[in-house]
CSV table of C-alpha atoms in Angstrom, one decimal:
chain,number,residue,atom,x,y,z
U,1,MET,CA,-32.1,-5.2,-0.9
U,2,LYS,CA,-30.1,-6.4,-3.9
U,3,VAL,CA,-28.2,-4.1,-6.2
U,4,ALA,CA,-26.6,-4.8,-9.6
U,5,ILE,CA,-23.4,-2.9,-10.3
U,6,ILE,CA,-22.5,-3.0,-13.9
U,7,GLY,CA,-18.8,-2.7,-14.6
U,8,ALA,CA,-16.2,-4.0,-12.3
U,9,GLY,CA,-13.5,-1.3,-12.7
U,10,THR,CA,-12.3,1.0,-9.9
U,11,MET,CA,-15.6,2.7,-9.4
U,12,GLY,CA,-17.7,-0.5,-9.6
U,13,ARG,CA,-15.5,-2.2,-7.1
U,14,ASP,CA,-15.6,0.7,-4.6
U,15,ILE,CA,-19.3,1.0,-4.9
U,16,ALA,CA,-19.8,-2.7,-4.4
U,17,LEU,CA,-17.5,-2.7,-1.3
U,18,ASN,CA,-19.2,0.4,0.1
U,19,LEU,CA,-22.7,-1.2,-0.2
U,20,ALA,CA,-21.5,-4.5,1.1
U,21,ALA,CA,-20.0,-2.9,4.2
U,22,TYR,CA,-23.6,-1.7,5.0
U,23,ASP,CA,-25.0,-5.3,4.6
U,24,ILE,CA,-26.4,-4.7,1.1
U,25,HIS,CA,-26.1,-7.6,-1.3
U,26,CYS,CA,-24.6,-6.8,-4.7
U,27,VAL,CA,-24.2,-8.5,-8.1
U,28,LEU,CA,-21.0,-7.1,-9.5
U,29,MET,CA,-21.1,-7.7,-13.2
U,30,ASP,CA,-18.5,-7.3,-15.9
U,31,SER,CA,-18.4,-8.6,-19.5
U,32,SER,CA,-14.7,-9.6,-18.9
U,33,GLU,CA,-13.9,-12.8,-16.8
U,34,LEU,CA,-10.3,-11.5,-16.7
U,35,VAL,CA,-11.4,-8.3,-14.9
U,36,LEU,CA,-13.5,-10.3,-12.4
U,37,GLU,CA,-10.6,-12.7,-11.6
U,38,GLY,CA,-8.8,-9.8,-9.8
U,39,VAL,CA,-11.8,-8.6,-7.8
U,40,ARG,CA,-11.6,-10.7,-4.7
U,41,ASP,CA,-7.9,-9.9,-4.0
U,42,ASP,CA,-8.4,-6.2,-4.8
U,43,MET,CA,-11.5,-6.1,-2.3
U,44,LYS,CA,-9.2,-7.7,0.4
U,45,GLN,CA,-6.6,-4.9,-0.1
U,46,LYS,CA,-9.2,-2.1,-0.3
U,47,LEU,CA,-11.0,-3.3,2.8
U,48,ARG,CA,-7.6,-3.3,4.7
U,49,PHE,CA,-7.1,0.3,3.8
U,50,TYR,CA,-10.7,1.4,4.5
U,51,LYS,CA,-10.6,-0.2,7.9
U,52,MET,CA,-7.8,2.1,8.9
U,53,SER,CA,-9.7,5.3,7.8
U,54,ILE,CA,-13.4,4.7,8.1
U,55,PRO,CA,-15.1,3.7,11.4
U,56,LYS,CA,-18.0,1.8,9.7
U,57,PHE,CA,-15.4,-0.6,8.0
U,58,ARG,CA,-13.6,-1.6,11.2
U,59,ASP,CA,-15.9,-4.4,12.1
U,60,VAL,CA,-16.4,-5.7,8.5
U,61,THR,CA,-14.7,-8.9,7.7
U,62,LYS,CA,-13.5,-10.1,4.3
U,63,GLU,CA,-15.8,-13.1,4.7
U,64,GLN,CA,-18.8,-10.9,5.0
U,65,ILE,CA,-17.7,-8.8,2.0
U,66,ASN,CA,-17.3,-12.0,-0.1
U,67,GLU,CA,-20.7,-13.3,1.0
U,68,ARG,CA,-22.5,-10.1,0.1
U,69,ILE,CA,-20.9,-9.6,-3.3
U,70,THR,CA,-21.7,-12.0,-6.2
U,71,LEU,CA,-19.6,-11.9,-9.4
U,72,ALA,CA,-21.4,-12.2,-12.8
U,73,THR,CA,-20.9,-12.0,-16.5
U,74,ASN,CA,-24.4,-12.5,-17.7
U,75,PHE,CA,-27.3,-10.1,-17.7
U,76,ASP,CA,-29.7,-12.9,-16.7
U,77,ASP,CA,-27.9,-12.9,-13.3
U,78,ILE,CA,-29.3,-9.5,-12.4
U,79,ALA,CA,-33.0,-10.0,-13.4
U,80,ASP,CA,-34.2,-9.8,-9.8
U,81,VAL,CA,-32.3,-6.8,-8.5
U,82,ASP,CA,-33.9,-3.8,-6.7
U,83,TRP,CA,-31.4,-1.3,-8.1
U,84,VAL,CA,-29.0,-1.0,-11.0
U,85,ILE,CA,-25.9,1.1,-10.8
U,86,GLU,CA,-24.0,1.3,-14.1
U,87,ASN,CA,-20.3,2.2,-14.2
U,88,VAL,CA,-19.0,1.2,-17.7
U,89,PRO,CA,-16.5,3.5,-19.5
U,90,GLU,CA,-17.4,7.0,-20.9
U,91,ASP,CA,-18.0,5.5,-24.4
U,92,TRP,CA,-21.5,5.8,-25.9
U,93,ASP,CA,-21.2,2.8,-28.0
U,94,ILE,CA,-20.5,0.7,-24.9
U,95,LYS,CA,-23.1,2.4,-22.7
U,96,SER,CA,-26.0,2.1,-25.2
U,97,LYS,CA,-25.4,-1.6,-25.7
U,98,VAL,CA,-25.5,-2.0,-21.9
U,99,TYR,CA,-28.9,-0.2,-21.6
U,100,LEU,CA,-30.5,-2.1,-24.5
U,101,ALA,CA,-29.5,-5.4,-22.8
U,102,LEU,CA,-30.6,-4.2,-19.4
U,103,ASP,CA,-34.0,-3.2,-20.7
U,104,LYS,CA,-34.7,-6.8,-21.7
U,105,VAL,CA,-34.1,-8.4,-18.4
U,106,ILE,CA,-34.9,-6.2,-15.4
U,107,PRO,CA,-38.5,-5.3,-14.4
U,108,PRO,CA,-39.9,-2.0,-15.7
U,109,THR,CA,-40.0,-0.6,-12.3
U,110,THR,CA,-36.4,-1.3,-11.3
U,111,PRO,CA,-34.6,2.2,-10.9
U,112,ILE,CA,-31.4,2.7,-12.8
U,113,ALA,CA,-28.5,4.8,-11.6
U,114,VAL,CA,-26.1,6.1,-14.2
U,115,ASN,CA,-22.7,6.6,-12.7
U,116,THR,CA,-21.3,8.9,-15.4
U,117,SER,CA,-19.2,12.0,-15.2
U,118,CYS,CA,-20.2,13.5,-18.5
U,119,ILE,CA,-22.9,11.7,-20.6
U,120,SER,CA,-26.4,13.2,-20.6
U,121,ILE,CA,-28.8,11.2,-18.3
U,122,SER,CA,-31.7,12.1,-20.7
U,123,ARG,CA,-29.9,10.5,-23.5
U,124,VAL,CA,-29.2,7.4,-21.5
U,125,ALA,CA,-32.9,7.2,-20.4
U,126,SER,CA,-34.1,7.3,-24.0
U,127,LEU,CA,-32.7,3.7,-24.4
U,128,VAL,CA,-35.0,2.1,-21.9
U,129,SER,CA,-38.7,1.7,-21.4
U,130,HIS,CA,-40.0,4.0,-18.5
U,131,PRO,CA,-37.3,6.5,-18.6
U,132,GLU,CA,-38.6,8.2,-15.5
U,133,ARG,CA,-36.8,5.5,-13.5
U,134,VAL,CA,-33.4,6.7,-14.7
U,135,ILE,CA,-31.3,9.1,-12.5
U,136,GLY,CA,-27.7,10.1,-12.5
U,137,MET,CA,-25.6,9.1,-9.6
U,138,HIS,CA,-22.0,10.5,-10.0
U,139,PHE,CA,-20.0,8.9,-7.2
U,140,MET,CA,-16.6,10.5,-6.3
U,141,ASN,CA,-13.4,8.6,-5.9
U,142,PRO,CA,-12.6,6.9,-3.5
U,143,VAL,CA,-16.3,6.1,-3.0
U,144,PRO,CA,-16.4,5.0,0.7
U,145,MET,CA,-14.5,8.1,1.8
U,146,LYS,CA,-16.8,10.6,0.1
U,147,PRO,CA,-19.9,11.7,2.0
U,148,ALA,CA,-21.8,13.1,-1.0
U,149,VAL,CA,-23.0,12.0,-4.5
U,150,GLU,CA,-23.8,14.3,-7.3
U,151,GLY,CA,-27.4,13.3,-8.3
U,152,ILE,CA,-28.6,14.3,-11.8
U,153,ARG,CA,-32.2,14.8,-12.6
U,154,GLY,CA,-32.9,13.8,-16.3
U,155,PHE,CA,-35.6,15.2,-18.5
U,156,HIS,CA,-37.9,12.3,-17.5
U,157,THR,CA,-36.6,11.5,-14.0
U,158,SER,CA,-39.6,11.2,-11.6
U,159,GLU,CA,-39.8,12.4,-8.0
U,160,GLU,CA,-40.4,8.8,-7.0
U,161,THR,CA,-37.0,7.8,-8.5
U,162,ILE,CA,-35.4,10.8,-6.7
U,163,SER,CA,-36.8,9.7,-3.5
U,164,LYS,CA,-35.6,6.1,-3.9
U,165,ALA,CA,-32.2,7.4,-4.8
U,166,LYS,CA,-32.1,9.5,-1.6
U,167,ALA,CA,-33.2,6.4,0.5
U,168,LEU,CA,-30.5,4.2,-1.1
U,169,LEU,CA,-27.7,6.8,-0.5
U,170,LYS,CA,-28.9,7.6,3.0
U,171,SER,CA,-28.7,3.8,3.8
U,172,ILE,CA,-24.9,4.0,3.2
U,173,ASP,CA,-24.5,7.4,5.0
U,174,LYS,CA,-24.3,9.6,1.9
U,175,LYS,CA,-26.2,12.6,0.8
U,176,ILE,CA,-27.3,13.4,-2.6
U,177,ILE,CA,-26.6,16.9,-4.1
U,178,LEU,CA,-29.2,17.2,-6.9
U,179,VAL,CA,-28.5,19.1,-10.1
U,180,ASN,CA,-30.1,19.2,-13.5
U,181,ASP,CA,-28.9,17.3,-16.5
U,182,SER,CA,-26.3,18.8,-18.7
U,183,PRO,CA,-23.2,17.0,-20.0
U,184,GLY,CA,-20.5,17.1,-17.4
U,185,PHE,CA,-23.0,18.3,-14.8
U,186,VAL,CA,-21.3,20.5,-12.2
U,187,ALA,CA,-18.4,18.3,-10.9
U,188,ASN,CA,-16.8,17.5,-14.2
U,189,ARG,CA,-17.4,20.7,-16.1
U,190,LEU,CA,-15.2,22.4,-13.5
U,191,SER,CA,-12.7,19.7,-12.5
U,192,HIS,CA,-11.8,18.6,-16.1
U,193,LEU,CA,-11.1,22.2,-16.9
U,194,PHE,CA,-8.6,22.2,-14.0
U,195,MET,CA,-7.0,18.9,-14.9
U,196,ASN,CA,-6.8,19.8,-18.6
U,197,GLU,CA,-5.3,23.2,-18.0
U,198,ALA,CA,-2.9,21.7,-15.5
U,199,ALA,CA,-1.7,19.3,-18.2
U,200,PHE,CA,-1.2,22.4,-20.5
U,201,LEU,CA,1.0,24.0,-17.8
U,202,VAL,CA,3.2,20.9,-17.7
U,203,GLN,CA,3.4,20.7,-21.5
U,204,GLU,CA,4.4,24.3,-21.7
U,205,ASN,CA,7.0,23.9,-18.9
U,206,VAL,CA,5.4,26.6,-16.8
U,207,ALA,CA,5.6,24.3,-13.8
U,208,ASP,CA,6.0,20.6,-12.9
U,209,ALA,CA,3.3,18.4,-11.6
U,210,GLN,CA,4.4,18.7,-8.1
U,211,SER,CA,4.5,22.5,-8.0
U,212,ILE,CA,1.0,22.8,-9.7
U,213,ASP,CA,-0.6,20.3,-7.2
U,214,ALA,CA,1.2,22.0,-4.2
U,215,ILE,CA,-0.4,25.4,-5.2
U,216,PHE,CA,-3.8,23.8,-5.1
U,217,LYS,CA,-3.1,22.0,-1.8
U,218,GLU,CA,-1.2,24.6,0.1
U,219,GLY,CA,-2.6,27.7,-1.5
U,220,TYR,CA,-6.2,26.7,-1.9
U,221,GLY,CA,-6.5,24.1,0.7
U,222,HIS,CA,-7.7,21.3,-1.6
U,223,ALA,CA,-7.1,17.8,-0.4
U,224,MET,CA,-5.5,16.9,-3.8
U,225,GLY,CA,-4.2,18.8,-6.7
U,226,PRO,CA,-5.5,18.4,-10.3
U,227,LEU,CA,-2.9,16.2,-11.6
U,228,GLU,CA,-2.9,13.9,-8.6
U,229,THR,CA,-6.7,13.7,-9.1
U,230,ALA,CA,-6.3,12.9,-12.8
U,231,ASP,CA,-3.9,10.0,-12.0
U,232,LEU,CA,-6.3,8.7,-9.4
U,233,ILE,CA,-9.3,8.8,-11.8
U,234,GLY,CA,-7.2,7.5,-14.7
U,235,LEU,CA,-5.9,9.6,-17.5
U,236,ASP,CA,-7.8,7.6,-20.1
U,237,THR,CA,-11.1,8.3,-18.2
U,238,VAL,CA,-10.2,12.0,-18.0
U,239,LEU,CA,-9.4,12.0,-21.8
U,240,ASN,CA,-12.7,10.2,-22.8
U,241,SER,CA,-14.7,12.7,-20.5
U,242,LEU,CA,-13.0,15.7,-22.1
U,243,LYS,CA,-14.0,14.3,-25.6
U,244,VAL,CA,-17.6,13.9,-24.5
U,245,LEU,CA,-17.6,17.5,-23.2
U,246,TYR,CA,-16.1,18.9,-26.3
U,247,ASP,CA,-18.5,17.0,-28.6
U,248,SER,CA,-21.4,18.0,-26.4
U,249,TYR,CA,-20.7,21.7,-26.3
U,250,GLN,CA,-18.4,22.3,-29.4
U,251,ASP,CA,-16.5,24.6,-27.1
U,252,SER,CA,-12.7,24.9,-27.5
U,253,LYS,CA,-12.2,25.3,-23.7
U,254,PHE,CA,-12.7,21.5,-23.5
U,255,ARG,CA,-10.0,20.7,-26.2
U,256,CYS,CA,-7.9,18.0,-24.8
U,257,CYS,CA,-4.3,18.9,-24.1
U,258,PRO,CA,-2.0,17.0,-26.5
U,259,LEU,CA,0.3,15.9,-23.7
U,260,LEU,CA,-2.7,14.1,-22.1
U,261,GLN,CA,-3.4,12.3,-25.2
U,262,LYS,CA,0.2,11.4,-25.8
U,263,MET,CA,0.4,10.0,-22.2
U,264,VAL,CA,-2.8,7.8,-22.8
U,265,ASP,CA,-1.4,6.5,-26.1
U,266,ALA,CA,1.8,5.6,-24.3
U,267,GLY,CA,-0.1,3.6,-21.6
U,268,LEU,CA,0.6,6.1,-18.8
U,269,LEU,CA,-2.7,6.0,-17.3
U,270,GLY,CA,-2.0,7.1,-13.7
U,271,ARG,CA,-2.3,4.9,-10.6
U,272,LYS,CA,-3.8,2.0,-12.3
U,273,SER,CA,-0.9,1.6,-14.7
U,274,GLY,CA,1.8,2.5,-12.2
U,275,ARG,CA,2.7,5.8,-13.9
U,276,GLY,CA,1.0,9.0,-15.0
U,277,PHE,CA,2.1,12.5,-14.0
U,278,TYR,CA,3.5,10.7,-11.0
U,279,THR,CA,5.2,7.2,-10.6
U,280,TYR,CA,3.5,4.8,-8.1
């Protein structure tokens, strides 16, 4: 099997690494050569970390990972793939251009997984021929450590596509939890309310980030608090997702916290920039 992964950011790299660990060949594609330049070194570091915590990764070598992951910047390089998993930013202008380009090069039978946290799967599917082959696959971060994926059935998604998605995920020891299409689905309609409201609590000086997260971890038993989670995802990604949710529902509960906007404007994006609600 050969899988194209569009977008070589944090999620795209993790998905490629996860697939490659299970001997699935990937083409990791990004429009930026600069982004791709850092992929090999990042994969090496990620692999070292996952070897310590995931049994499946212990016997996988960096040479095997490099052999199983091809880097590309051209859509023509993914014309023969069996699956497409798209991970570009939560920006409709960017996503729509990707799908219009994809539709010109891949066969009409190739299934497409939209790894989005908020954008409607039905809307994405409308951009390609044979929209029944489009399904949402919302991977959680960090991908190799999460046993489940939120699967989203779009308006046109066929049972055949759902079956293929289940088989692909089963091959990497993940199960699919299937929900129906609605912006934000289940995971992000809930999680982004937590993260946004936590940012308001910091802004209003009700509590600091450490105290808020401690209540969630020590009081509710969550593995991470909402602000740690926001830093891990990337505050820019959280911000973009909140804007999609607000635009989709026109509901004030998704109004982005001004502090969150200010932090993104200042370049404080979380782990990937070295500083967010915490310093790394």
